C-alpha positions as CSV (number, residue, x, y, z in Angstrom):
1,M,-9.9,-4.2,-29.2
2,E,-12.4,-4.6,-32.0
3,E,-15.9,-4.1,-30.6
4,Y,-18.0,-7.1,-29.7
5,S,-20.8,-5.7,-31.8
6,I,-18.6,-6.1,-34.9
7,V,-16.8,-9.4,-34.2
8,R,-19.5,-11.2,-32.3
9,G,-17.1,-13.3,-30.3
10,H,-14.2,-13.4,-27.8
11,S,-10.7,-14.3,-28.7
12,A,-7.4,-13.8,-26.9
13,A,-5.9,-11.9,-29.8
14,N,-8.7,-9.3,-29.6
15,L,-8.5,-8.8,-25.8
16,T,-6.4,-6.4,-23.8
17,L,-6.4,-4.7,-20.4
18,L,-7.0,-0.9,-20.2
19,C,-6.9,1.4,-17.2
20,P,-10.2,3.2,-16.5
21,E,-9.1,6.4,-18.2
22,H,-8.0,4.7,-21.4
23,H,-11.0,2.4,-21.4
24,S,-13.3,5.4,-21.3
25,E,-11.4,7.0,-24.1
26,K,-11.7,3.9,-26.3
27,T,-15.4,3.6,-25.5
28,R,-16.0,7.2,-26.4
29,G,-14.1,7.1,-29.6
30,L,-11.2,9.2,-28.3
31,R,-8.7,6.4,-28.8
32,T,-8.5,4.3,-31.9
33,R,-8.2,0.6,-32.3
34,A,-4.8,1.0,-33.9
35,Q,-3.6,3.0,-30.9
36,V,-4.8,0.3,-28.5
37,E,-3.1,-2.4,-30.6
38,R,0.2,-0.5,-30.5
39,A,-0.1,-0.1,-26.7
40,N,-1.0,-3.8,-26.3
41,A,2.2,-4.7,-28.2
42,D,4.3,-2.7,-25.7
43,P,2.4,-2.8,-22.4
44,F,3.0,-0.1,-19.8
45,N,3.7,-2.6,-17.1
46,R,6.7,-4.0,-19.0
47,R,8.2,-0.5,-19.4
48,N,7.6,0.9,-16.0
49,R,8.4,-0.7,-12.6
50,N,5.8,1.4,-10.8
51,S,2.2,2.5,-11.5
52,S,1.4,6.1,-12.1
53,P,0.9,8.0,-8.8
54,Y,-2.6,8.1,-7.4
55,L,-3.3,11.1,-5.1
56,L,-5.1,10.2,-1.9
57,A,-7.6,12.8,-0.6
58,Y,-6.4,13.1,3.0
59,E,-6.8,16.4,4.9
60,G,-7.3,17.8,8.4
61,G,-5.4,17.3,11.6
62,V,-6.6,14.0,12.9
63,S,-5.4,10.6,11.7
64,R,-6.8,7.1,12.4
65,V,-4.4,4.3,11.4
66,S,-5.4,0.7,12.0
67,V,-2.9,-2.1,11.6
68,G,-4.3,-5.6,12.2
69,S,-6.4,-5.2,15.4
70,N,-4.2,-2.3,16.6
71,E,-5.5,1.3,16.3
72,F,-3.6,4.6,16.5
73,I,-5.6,7.8,16.7
74,H,-3.8,11.2,16.9
75,D,-4.2,14.9,16.6
76,I,-1.4,15.4,14.1
77,G,1.1,18.3,13.8
78,E,4.1,19.1,11.6
79,I,6.2,16.4,13.3
80,Y,5.8,12.9,12.0
81,H,3.9,10.4,14.1
82,E,5.2,6.8,13.4
83,P,2.6,4.1,14.3
84,V,4.9,1.2,13.3
85,V,8.7,1.2,13.1
86,V,10.7,-1.8,12.0
87,N,14.5,-2.0,12.7
88,G,14.7,1.8,12.9
89,K,12.7,2.5,9.8
90,P,9.2,4.1,10.1
91,V,7.0,2.0,7.8
92,L,4.0,4.2,8.5
93,Q,4.1,7.9,9.1
94,V,1.6,10.7,9.4
95,R,2.0,14.5,9.7
96,T,0.3,17.8,8.6
97,E,1.6,20.6,6.5
98,S,-0.3,23.8,5.8
99,G,-3.5,22.1,7.0
100,R,-3.0,19.0,4.8
101,L,-2.8,15.5,6.3
102,L,0.1,13.7,4.8
103,M,0.7,9.9,5.0
104,R,3.8,7.9,4.1
105,A,4.1,4.1,4.1
106,S,6.3,1.3,2.7
107,F,5.1,-2.3,2.2
108,S,7.2,-5.3,1.2
109,D,6.7,-8.7,-0.5
110,S,8.0,-12.0,0.9
111,S,11.5,-11.4,-0.4
112,G,11.7,-8.0,1.4
113,S,11.4,-5.9,-1.8
114,T,9.2,-2.8,-1.7
115,I,5.9,-3.4,-3.6
116,L,3.8,-0.5,-2.4
117,T,4.6,3.0,-1.2
118,I,2.7,6.1,-0.1
119,E,4.7,9.2,-0.3
120,D,2.9,12.3,1.0
121,N,-0.4,10.9,-0.2
122,E,0.9,9.7,-3.6
123,L,0.2,6.0,-3.9
124,W,2.5,3.8,-6.0
125,Y,2.6,0.0,-6.5
126,N,5.0,-2.3,-8.2
127,T,3.8,-3.4,-11.7
128,D,5.7,-6.7,-11.4
129,L,3.0,-8.0,-9.1
130,W,0.9,-10.9,-10.3
131,D,-2.4,-9.3,-9.5
132,V,-3.4,-5.8,-8.3
133,Q,-7.1,-5.0,-7.5
134,F,-8.1,-1.4,-6.6
135,V,-11.9,-1.5,-6.1
136,A,-13.7,1.3,-4.4
137,N,-11.4,2.3,-1.5
138,R,-9.8,-1.1,-1.1
139,L,-6.4,-2.1,-2.6
140,V,-5.4,-5.8,-2.7
141,L,-2.0,-7.0,-3.9
142,R,-1.2,-10.7,-4.7
143,E,1.9,-12.7,-5.5
144,A,1.9,-15.7,-7.8
145,G,-0.7,-18.3,-6.8
146,R,-3.1,-15.5,-5.8
147,R,-1.5,-15.3,-2.3
148,I,-2.5,-12.0,-0.8
149,I,0.5,-10.0,0.5
150,A,-1.2,-6.7,1.1
151,K,-4.8,-5.5,1.7
152,V,-5.3,-1.8,2.5
153,V,-8.4,0.3,2.9
154,F,-8.2,4.1,2.4
155,D,-10.8,6.0,4.3
156,P,-10.5,9.8,3.8
157,P,-10.1,12.3,5.3
158,G,-7.8,10.7,7.8
159,G,-8.2,6.9,7.9
160,L,-6.0,4.1,6.8
161,T,-6.6,0.4,7.6
162,V,-3.9,-2.2,7.0
163,E,-5.7,-5.6,7.0
164,R,-2.8,-7.6,5.6
165,A,0.8,-6.7,4.9
166,L,4.5,-7.4,5.2
167,F,6.8,-4.7,6.6
168,S,10.5,-5.4,6.2
169,H,13.8,-3.6,6.8
170,D,17.4,-4.7,7.3
171,G,16.7,-8.3,8.1
172,L,13.5,-8.1,10.1
173,T,10.1,-8.8,8.6
174,V,6.8,-8.2,10.3
175,R,3.5,-9.7,9.1
176,V,0.1,-8.0,9.6
177,T,-3.0,-10.1,9.7
178,P,-6.5,-9.0,10.6
179,K,-5.9,-10.0,14.2
180,E,-2.3,-9.1,14.9
181,I,1.2,-7.7,14.1
182,L,3.4,-10.8,14.0
183,F,7.2,-11.1,14.1
184,V,8.4,-13.4,11.3
185,G,11.4,-15.4,12.2
186,G,12.7,-18.2,14.3
187,Q,10.8,-17.3,17.4
188,R,7.1,-18.1,17.6
189,G,4.3,-16.5,19.5
190,I,5.6,-13.0,19.4
191,S,2.8,-10.8,18.3
192,Y,0.9,-7.6,19.1
193,S,-2.9,-7.2,19.0
194,G,-5.7,-5.2,20.5
195,C,-3.7,-2.1,21.2
196,S,-5.5,1.3,21.1
197,L,-3.3,4.4,21.3
198,L,-5.0,7.7,21.6
199,N,-2.9,10.9,21.5
200,V,0.0,9.3,23.4
201,P,2.8,11.9,24.1
202,H,5.4,9.9,22.0
203,S,5.8,10.2,18.3
204,R,6.4,6.5,17.9
205,G,3.9,3.7,18.5
206,I,5.0,0.1,18.1
207,V,8.7,-0.3,17.6
208,M,9.9,-3.7,16.6
209,T,13.6,-4.4,16.4
210,D,16.2,-7.1,16.7
211,L,19.0,-6.8,19.2
212,A,21.4,-5.6,16.5
213,H,19.2,-2.5,15.9
214,R,18.2,-1.7,19.5
215,D,18.0,2.1,20.0
216,S,17.3,4.2,23.1
217,K,14.4,6.3,21.7
218,T,11.3,6.4,23.8
219,A,8.3,4.5,22.4
220,A,4.8,3.8,23.6
221,V,5.6,0.1,23.0
222,H,9.1,-1.2,22.3
223,M,9.5,-4.9,21.4
224,L,12.9,-6.5,21.1
225,F,13.6,-9.8,19.5
């Protein structure tokens, strides 16, 4: 908070974390030390459950969504395409509106609570997380112990790659690893990998349900547990 050129040392009492915008303001003299100290005493993350929204620069009519080793490529219209559905809830959605490509997504932690959402290209993440890294176009979220619970790569104008994640809804949790989409539960060996869907005539891709949530909607792939 006080410049190193003045104090010539590092101490915990003089250190704080600033977002890129406020860090730039402090460096340029547009935010005073006193203002930073007041913000440090009442951090944003303790007052707000979610981050400020970050607008993703998606556009056009073609989307490419990769989940684990599965890939979904579509020419998108005004009706939502849903690459992954869990117990009736689309956890990934893509559509166009007035020439804009819009994405929606909902990611969970190990308890099933929502930690990361994309709502029509607005990105939000839970500030209660132990560690959040957003470097270049890659977002990594960790729980305590530095365990990665989500790793997502944003690739405008239409790309989204989910390398690691948990999707959860109404009692069913699905884990994404770089190799597969894996059912989390009592049964073992139930996974989906290596799928490539290109402009299939259905709005839904992989639909994962338990028997209590079985529906009759047509899907490209329908997995029941």
